């Protein structure tokens, strides 16, 4: 979770951090797929070109597909739920760090919470 107020250097660092994770791809050529919102086809084409395994979206047209050419299309909560269930042996919990908007994470042994 981000703080309500980010300083300009922090915002710049955040944007730069995302940029270092991103790759530019030339969208693949795909057949028209989402008739009700053709602009969504660009998301699918980019995912195919990037060889994505997962699209995380809140868009109802994309979510209705469920998957496209083997690429799962999930809501934000679905990957988190899947991740949590696959990491149930190490439950993570957040505790506020004094004077900071960041969160400190520590592993808790199974059954101790």
mmCIF file with all atom_site columns, C-alpha atoms in Angstrom:
data_model
loop_
_atom_site.group_PDB
_atom_site.id
_atom_site.type_symbol
_atom_site.label_atom_id
_atom_site.label_alt_id
_atom_site.label_comp_id
_atom_site.label_asym_id
_atom_site.label_entity_id
_atom_site.label_seq_id
_atom_site.pdbx_PDB_ins_code
_atom_site.Cartn_x
_atom_site.Cartn_y
_atom_site.Cartn_z
_atom_site.occupancy
_atom_site.B_iso_or_equiv
_atom_site.pdbx_formal_charge
_atom_site.auth_seq_id
_atom_site.auth_comp_id
_atom_site.auth_asym_id
_atom_site.auth_atom_id
_atom_site.pdbx_PDB_model_num
ATOM 1   C CA . UNK A 1 1   ? 0.000   0.000   0.000   1.00 0.00 ? 1   UNK A CA 1
ATOM 2   C CA . UNK A 1 2   ? 1.312   3.448   -0.878  1.00 0.00 ? 2   UNK A CA 1
ATOM 3   C CA . UNK A 1 3   ? 1.233   6.382   1.481   1.00 0.00 ? 3   UNK A CA 1
ATOM 4   C CA . UNK A 1 4   ? -1.340  9.036   0.768   1.00 0.00 ? 4   UNK A CA 1
ATOM 5   C CA . UNK A 1 5   ? 1.405   11.563  0.110   1.00 0.00 ? 5   UNK A CA 1
ATOM 6   C CA . UNK A 1 6   ? 4.448   10.577  -1.878  1.00 0.00 ? 6   UNK A CA 1
ATOM 7   C CA . UNK A 1 7   ? 7.347   12.932  -2.293  1.00 0.00 ? 7   UNK A CA 1
ATOM 8   C CA . UNK A 1 8   ? 8.459   13.623  -5.853  1.00 0.00 ? 8   UNK A CA 1
ATOM 9   C CA . UNK A 1 9   ? 11.694  11.585  -5.450  1.00 0.00 ? 9   UNK A CA 1
ATOM 10  C CA . UNK A 1 10  ? 9.685   8.639   -4.076  1.00 0.00 ? 10  UNK A CA 1
ATOM 11  C CA . UNK A 1 11  ? 7.199   8.811   -6.923  1.00 0.00 ? 11  UNK A CA 1
ATOM 12  C CA . UNK A 1 12  ? 10.041  9.024   -9.417  1.00 0.00 ? 12  UNK A CA 1
ATOM 13  C CA . UNK A 1 13  ? 11.706  5.984   -7.809  1.00 0.00 ? 13  UNK A CA 1
ATOM 14  C CA . UNK A 1 14  ? 8.427   4.063   -7.994  1.00 0.00 ? 14  UNK A CA 1
ATOM 15  C CA . UNK A 1 15  ? 7.947   4.837   -11.680 1.00 0.00 ? 15  UNK A CA 1
ATOM 16  C CA . UNK A 1 16  ? 11.589  4.005   -12.427 1.00 0.00 ? 16  UNK A CA 1
ATOM 17  C CA . UNK A 1 17  ? 11.237  0.720   -10.523 1.00 0.00 ? 17  UNK A CA 1
ATOM 18  C CA . UNK A 1 18  ? 8.275   -0.322  -12.641 1.00 0.00 ? 18  UNK A CA 1
ATOM 19  C CA . UNK A 1 19  ? 10.049  0.766   -15.809 1.00 0.00 ? 19  UNK A CA 1
ATOM 20  C CA . UNK A 1 20  ? 13.000  -1.517  -15.041 1.00 0.00 ? 20  UNK A CA 1
ATOM 21  C CA . UNK A 1 21  ? 10.600  -4.461  -14.772 1.00 0.00 ? 21  UNK A CA 1
ATOM 22  C CA . UNK A 1 22  ? 8.788   -3.700  -18.030 1.00 0.00 ? 22  UNK A CA 1
ATOM 23  C CA . UNK A 1 23  ? 9.648   -4.867  -21.514 1.00 0.00 ? 23  UNK A CA 1
ATOM 24  C CA . UNK A 1 24  ? 8.434   -3.339  -24.729 1.00 0.00 ? 24  UNK A CA 1
ATOM 25  C CA . UNK A 1 25  ? 6.792   -5.788  -27.089 1.00 0.00 ? 25  UNK A CA 1
ATOM 26  C CA . UNK A 1 26  ? 5.267   -5.497  -30.525 1.00 0.00 ? 26  UNK A CA 1
ATOM 27  C CA . UNK A 1 27  ? 1.677   -6.738  -30.107 1.00 0.00 ? 27  UNK A CA 1
ATOM 28  C CA . UNK A 1 28  ? 0.987   -10.070 -31.776 1.00 0.00 ? 28  UNK A CA 1
ATOM 29  C CA . UNK A 1 29  ? -1.520  -10.239 -34.587 1.00 0.00 ? 29  UNK A CA 1
ATOM 30  C CA . UNK A 1 30  ? -4.676  -11.831 -33.190 1.00 0.00 ? 30  UNK A CA 1
ATOM 31  C CA . UNK A 1 31  ? -8.157  -12.296 -34.550 1.00 0.00 ? 31  UNK A CA 1
ATOM 32  C CA . UNK A 1 32  ? -10.752 -9.847  -33.220 1.00 0.00 ? 32  UNK A CA 1
ATOM 33  C CA . UNK A 1 33  ? -11.820 -11.393 -29.936 1.00 0.00 ? 33  UNK A CA 1
ATOM 34  C CA . UNK A 1 34  ? -13.773 -8.977  -27.749 1.00 0.00 ? 34  UNK A CA 1
ATOM 35  C CA . UNK A 1 35  ? -16.608 -7.693  -29.898 1.00 0.00 ? 35  UNK A CA 1
ATOM 36  C CA . UNK A 1 36  ? -18.129 -5.441  -27.182 1.00 0.00 ? 36  UNK A CA 1
ATOM 37  C CA . UNK A 1 37  ? -14.830 -3.627  -26.533 1.00 0.00 ? 37  UNK A CA 1
ATOM 38  C CA . UNK A 1 38  ? -12.327 -4.069  -29.378 1.00 0.00 ? 38  UNK A CA 1
ATOM 39  C CA . UNK A 1 39  ? -9.717  -1.956  -27.528 1.00 0.00 ? 39  UNK A CA 1
ATOM 40  C CA . UNK A 1 40  ? -9.317  -4.862  -25.089 1.00 0.00 ? 40  UNK A CA 1
ATOM 41  C CA . UNK A 1 41  ? -7.854  -6.911  -27.933 1.00 0.00 ? 41  UNK A CA 1
ATOM 42  C CA . UNK A 1 42  ? -4.688  -4.788  -27.566 1.00 0.00 ? 42  UNK A CA 1
ATOM 43  C CA . UNK A 1 43  ? -4.209  -6.171  -24.046 1.00 0.00 ? 43  UNK A CA 1
ATOM 44  C CA . UNK A 1 44  ? -4.569  -9.717  -25.354 1.00 0.00 ? 44  UNK A CA 1
ATOM 45  C CA . UNK A 1 45  ? -2.204  -9.051  -28.272 1.00 0.00 ? 45  UNK A CA 1
ATOM 46  C CA . UNK A 1 46  ? 0.452   -7.614  -25.951 1.00 0.00 ? 46  UNK A CA 1
ATOM 47  C CA . UNK A 1 47  ? 0.109   -10.537 -23.533 1.00 0.00 ? 47  UNK A CA 1
ATOM 48  C CA . UNK A 1 48  ? 0.548   -13.045 -26.365 1.00 0.00 ? 48  UNK A CA 1
ATOM 49  C CA . UNK A 1 49  ? 3.604   -11.190 -27.672 1.00 0.00 ? 49  UNK A CA 1
ATOM 50  C CA . UNK A 1 50  ? 5.127   -11.028 -24.182 1.00 0.00 ? 50  UNK A CA 1
ATOM 51  C CA . UNK A 1 51  ? 4.443   -14.744 -23.641 1.00 0.00 ? 51  UNK A CA 1
ATOM 52  C CA . UNK A 1 52  ? 2.565   -13.830 -20.496 1.00 0.00 ? 52  UNK A CA 1
ATOM 53  C CA . UNK A 1 53  ? 1.218   -16.537 -18.240 1.00 0.00 ? 53  UNK A CA 1
ATOM 54  C CA . UNK A 1 54  ? -1.255  -14.258 -16.537 1.00 0.00 ? 54  UNK A CA 1
ATOM 55  C CA . UNK A 1 55  ? -3.280  -11.097 -17.124 1.00 0.00 ? 55  UNK A CA 1
ATOM 56  C CA . UNK A 1 56  ? -4.522  -9.349  -13.988 1.00 0.00 ? 56  UNK A CA 1
ATOM 57  C CA . UNK A 1 57  ? -7.455  -7.093  -14.748 1.00 0.00 ? 57  UNK A CA 1
ATOM 58  C CA . UNK A 1 58  ? -10.672 -5.615  -13.465 1.00 0.00 ? 58  UNK A CA 1
ATOM 59  C CA . UNK A 1 59  ? -12.084 -5.338  -16.981 1.00 0.00 ? 59  UNK A CA 1
ATOM 60  C CA . UNK A 1 60  ? -15.291 -7.337  -17.247 1.00 0.00 ? 60  UNK A CA 1
ATOM 61  C CA . UNK A 1 61  ? -14.794 -8.179  -20.925 1.00 0.00 ? 61  UNK A CA 1
ATOM 62  C CA . UNK A 1 62  ? -11.370 -9.681  -20.280 1.00 0.00 ? 62  UNK A CA 1
ATOM 63  C CA . UNK A 1 63  ? -12.511 -11.455 -17.114 1.00 0.00 ? 63  UNK A CA 1
ATOM 64  C CA . UNK A 1 64  ? -15.446 -12.999 -18.979 1.00 0.00 ? 64  UNK A CA 1
ATOM 65  C CA . UNK A 1 65  ? -12.942 -14.733 -21.277 1.00 0.00 ? 65  UNK A CA 1
ATOM 66  C CA . UNK A 1 66  ? -11.209 -16.345 -18.282 1.00 0.00 ? 66  UNK A CA 1
ATOM 67  C CA . UNK A 1 67  ? -8.221  -17.233 -20.470 1.00 0.00 ? 67  UNK A CA 1
ATOM 68  C CA . UNK A 1 68  ? -6.851  -16.488 -23.909 1.00 0.00 ? 68  UNK A CA 1
ATOM 69  C CA . UNK A 1 69  ? -4.463  -18.760 -25.795 1.00 0.00 ? 69  UNK A CA 1
ATOM 70  C CA . UNK A 1 70  ? -3.448  -20.401 -22.532 1.00 0.00 ? 70  UNK A CA 1
ATOM 71  C CA . UNK A 1 71  ? -3.025  -17.097 -20.666 1.00 0.00 ? 71  UNK A CA 1
ATOM 72  C CA . UNK A 1 72  ? -5.110  -16.982 -17.486 1.00 0.00 ? 72  UNK A CA 1
ATOM 73  C CA . UNK A 1 73  ? -7.147  -13.807 -16.935 1.00 0.00 ? 73  UNK A CA 1
ATOM 74  C CA . UNK A 1 74  ? -7.796  -13.146 -13.254 1.00 0.00 ? 74  UNK A CA 1
ATOM 75  C CA . UNK A 1 75  ? -8.880  -10.392 -10.906 1.00 0.00 ? 75  UNK A CA 1
ATOM 76  C CA . UNK A 1 76  ? -6.413  -8.843  -8.473  1.00 0.00 ? 76  UNK A CA 1
ATOM 77  C CA . UNK A 1 77  ? -7.795  -10.957 -5.629  1.00 0.00 ? 77  UNK A CA 1
ATOM 78  C CA . UNK A 1 78  ? -7.514  -14.247 -7.493  1.00 0.00 ? 78  UNK A CA 1
ATOM 79  C CA . UNK A 1 79  ? -3.688  -14.284 -7.817  1.00 0.00 ? 79  UNK A CA 1
ATOM 80  C CA . UNK A 1 80  ? -3.350  -13.172 -4.175  1.00 0.00 ? 80  UNK A CA 1
ATOM 81  C CA . UNK A 1 81  ? -5.669  -15.973 -3.056  1.00 0.00 ? 81  UNK A CA 1
ATOM 82  C CA . UNK A 1 82  ? -3.728  -18.498 -5.134  1.00 0.00 ? 82  UNK A CA 1
ATOM 83  C CA . UNK A 1 83  ? -0.420  -17.207 -3.782  1.00 0.00 ? 83  UNK A CA 1
ATOM 84  C CA . UNK A 1 84  ? -1.637  -17.290 -0.185  1.00 0.00 ? 84  UNK A CA 1
ATOM 85  C CA . UNK A 1 85  ? -2.935  -20.836 -0.478  1.00 0.00 ? 85  UNK A CA 1
ATOM 86  C CA . UNK A 1 86  ? 0.321   -22.023 -2.069  1.00 0.00 ? 86  UNK A CA 1
ATOM 87  C CA . UNK A 1 87  ? 2.326   -20.373 0.739   1.00 0.00 ? 87  UNK A CA 1
ATOM 88  C CA . UNK A 1 88  ? 0.126   -21.421 3.662   1.00 0.00 ? 88  UNK A CA 1
ATOM 89  C CA . UNK A 1 89  ? 3.106   -22.858 5.547   1.00 0.00 ? 89  UNK A CA 1
ATOM 90  C CA . UNK A 1 90  ? 4.526   -19.340 5.896   1.00 0.00 ? 90  UNK A CA 1
ATOM 91  C CA . UNK A 1 91  ? 1.741   -16.948 6.816   1.00 0.00 ? 91  UNK A CA 1
ATOM 92  C CA . UNK A 1 92  ? 2.761   -13.348 6.320   1.00 0.00 ? 92  UNK A CA 1
ATOM 93  C CA . UNK A 1 93  ? 1.357   -10.597 8.484   1.00 0.00 ? 93  UNK A CA 1
ATOM 94  C CA . UNK A 1 94  ? 1.913   -6.877  8.468   1.00 0.00 ? 94  UNK A CA 1
ATOM 95  C CA . UNK A 1 95  ? 2.823   -4.741  11.426  1.00 0.00 ? 95  UNK A CA 1
ATOM 96  C CA . UNK A 1 96  ? 3.196   -0.968  11.192  1.00 0.00 ? 96  UNK A CA 1
ATOM 97  C CA . UNK A 1 97  ? 6.687   0.407   11.522  1.00 0.00 ? 97  UNK A CA 1
ATOM 98  C CA . UNK A 1 98  ? 6.777   3.443   13.806  1.00 0.00 ? 98  UNK A CA 1
ATOM 99  C CA . UNK A 1 99  ? 6.974   6.747   11.951  1.00 0.00 ? 99  UNK A CA 1
ATOM 100 C CA . UNK A 1 100 ? 6.796   5.125   8.518   1.00 0.00 ? 100 UNK A CA 1
ATOM 101 C CA . UNK A 1 101 ? 4.164   4.340   5.951   1.00 0.00 ? 101 UNK A CA 1
ATOM 102 C CA . UNK A 1 102 ? 5.958   1.180   4.874   1.00 0.00 ? 102 UNK A CA 1
ATOM 103 C CA . UNK A 1 103 ? 5.112   -2.200  6.311   1.00 0.00 ? 103 UNK A CA 1
ATOM 104 C CA . UNK A 1 104 ? 7.383   -4.724  7.935   1.00 0.00 ? 104 UNK A CA 1
ATOM 105 C CA . UNK A 1 105 ? 6.702   -8.356  7.100   1.00 0.00 ? 105 UNK A CA 1
ATOM 106 C CA . UNK A 1 106 ? 7.683   -11.280 9.224   1.00 0.00 ? 106 UNK A CA 1
ATOM 107 C CA . UNK A 1 107 ? 7.049   -14.947 8.794   1.00 0.00 ? 107 UNK A CA 1
ATOM 108 C CA . UNK A 1 108 ? 4.998   -16.652 11.451  1.00 0.00 ? 108 UNK A CA 1
ATOM 109 C CA . UNK A 1 109 ? 5.114   -20.403 11.959  1.00 0.00 ? 109 UNK A CA 1
ATOM 110 C CA . UNK A 1 110 ? 1.983   -22.332 10.904  1.00 0.00 ? 110 UNK A CA 1
ATOM 111 C CA . UNK A 1 111 ? -0.644  -22.486 13.620  1.00 0.00 ? 111 UNK A CA 1
ATOM 112 C CA . UNK A 1 112 ? 0.785   -19.604 15.644  1.00 0.00 ? 112 UNK A CA 1
ATOM 113 C CA . UNK A 1 113 ? -1.801  -17.076 14.508  1.00 0.00 ? 113 UNK A CA 1
#
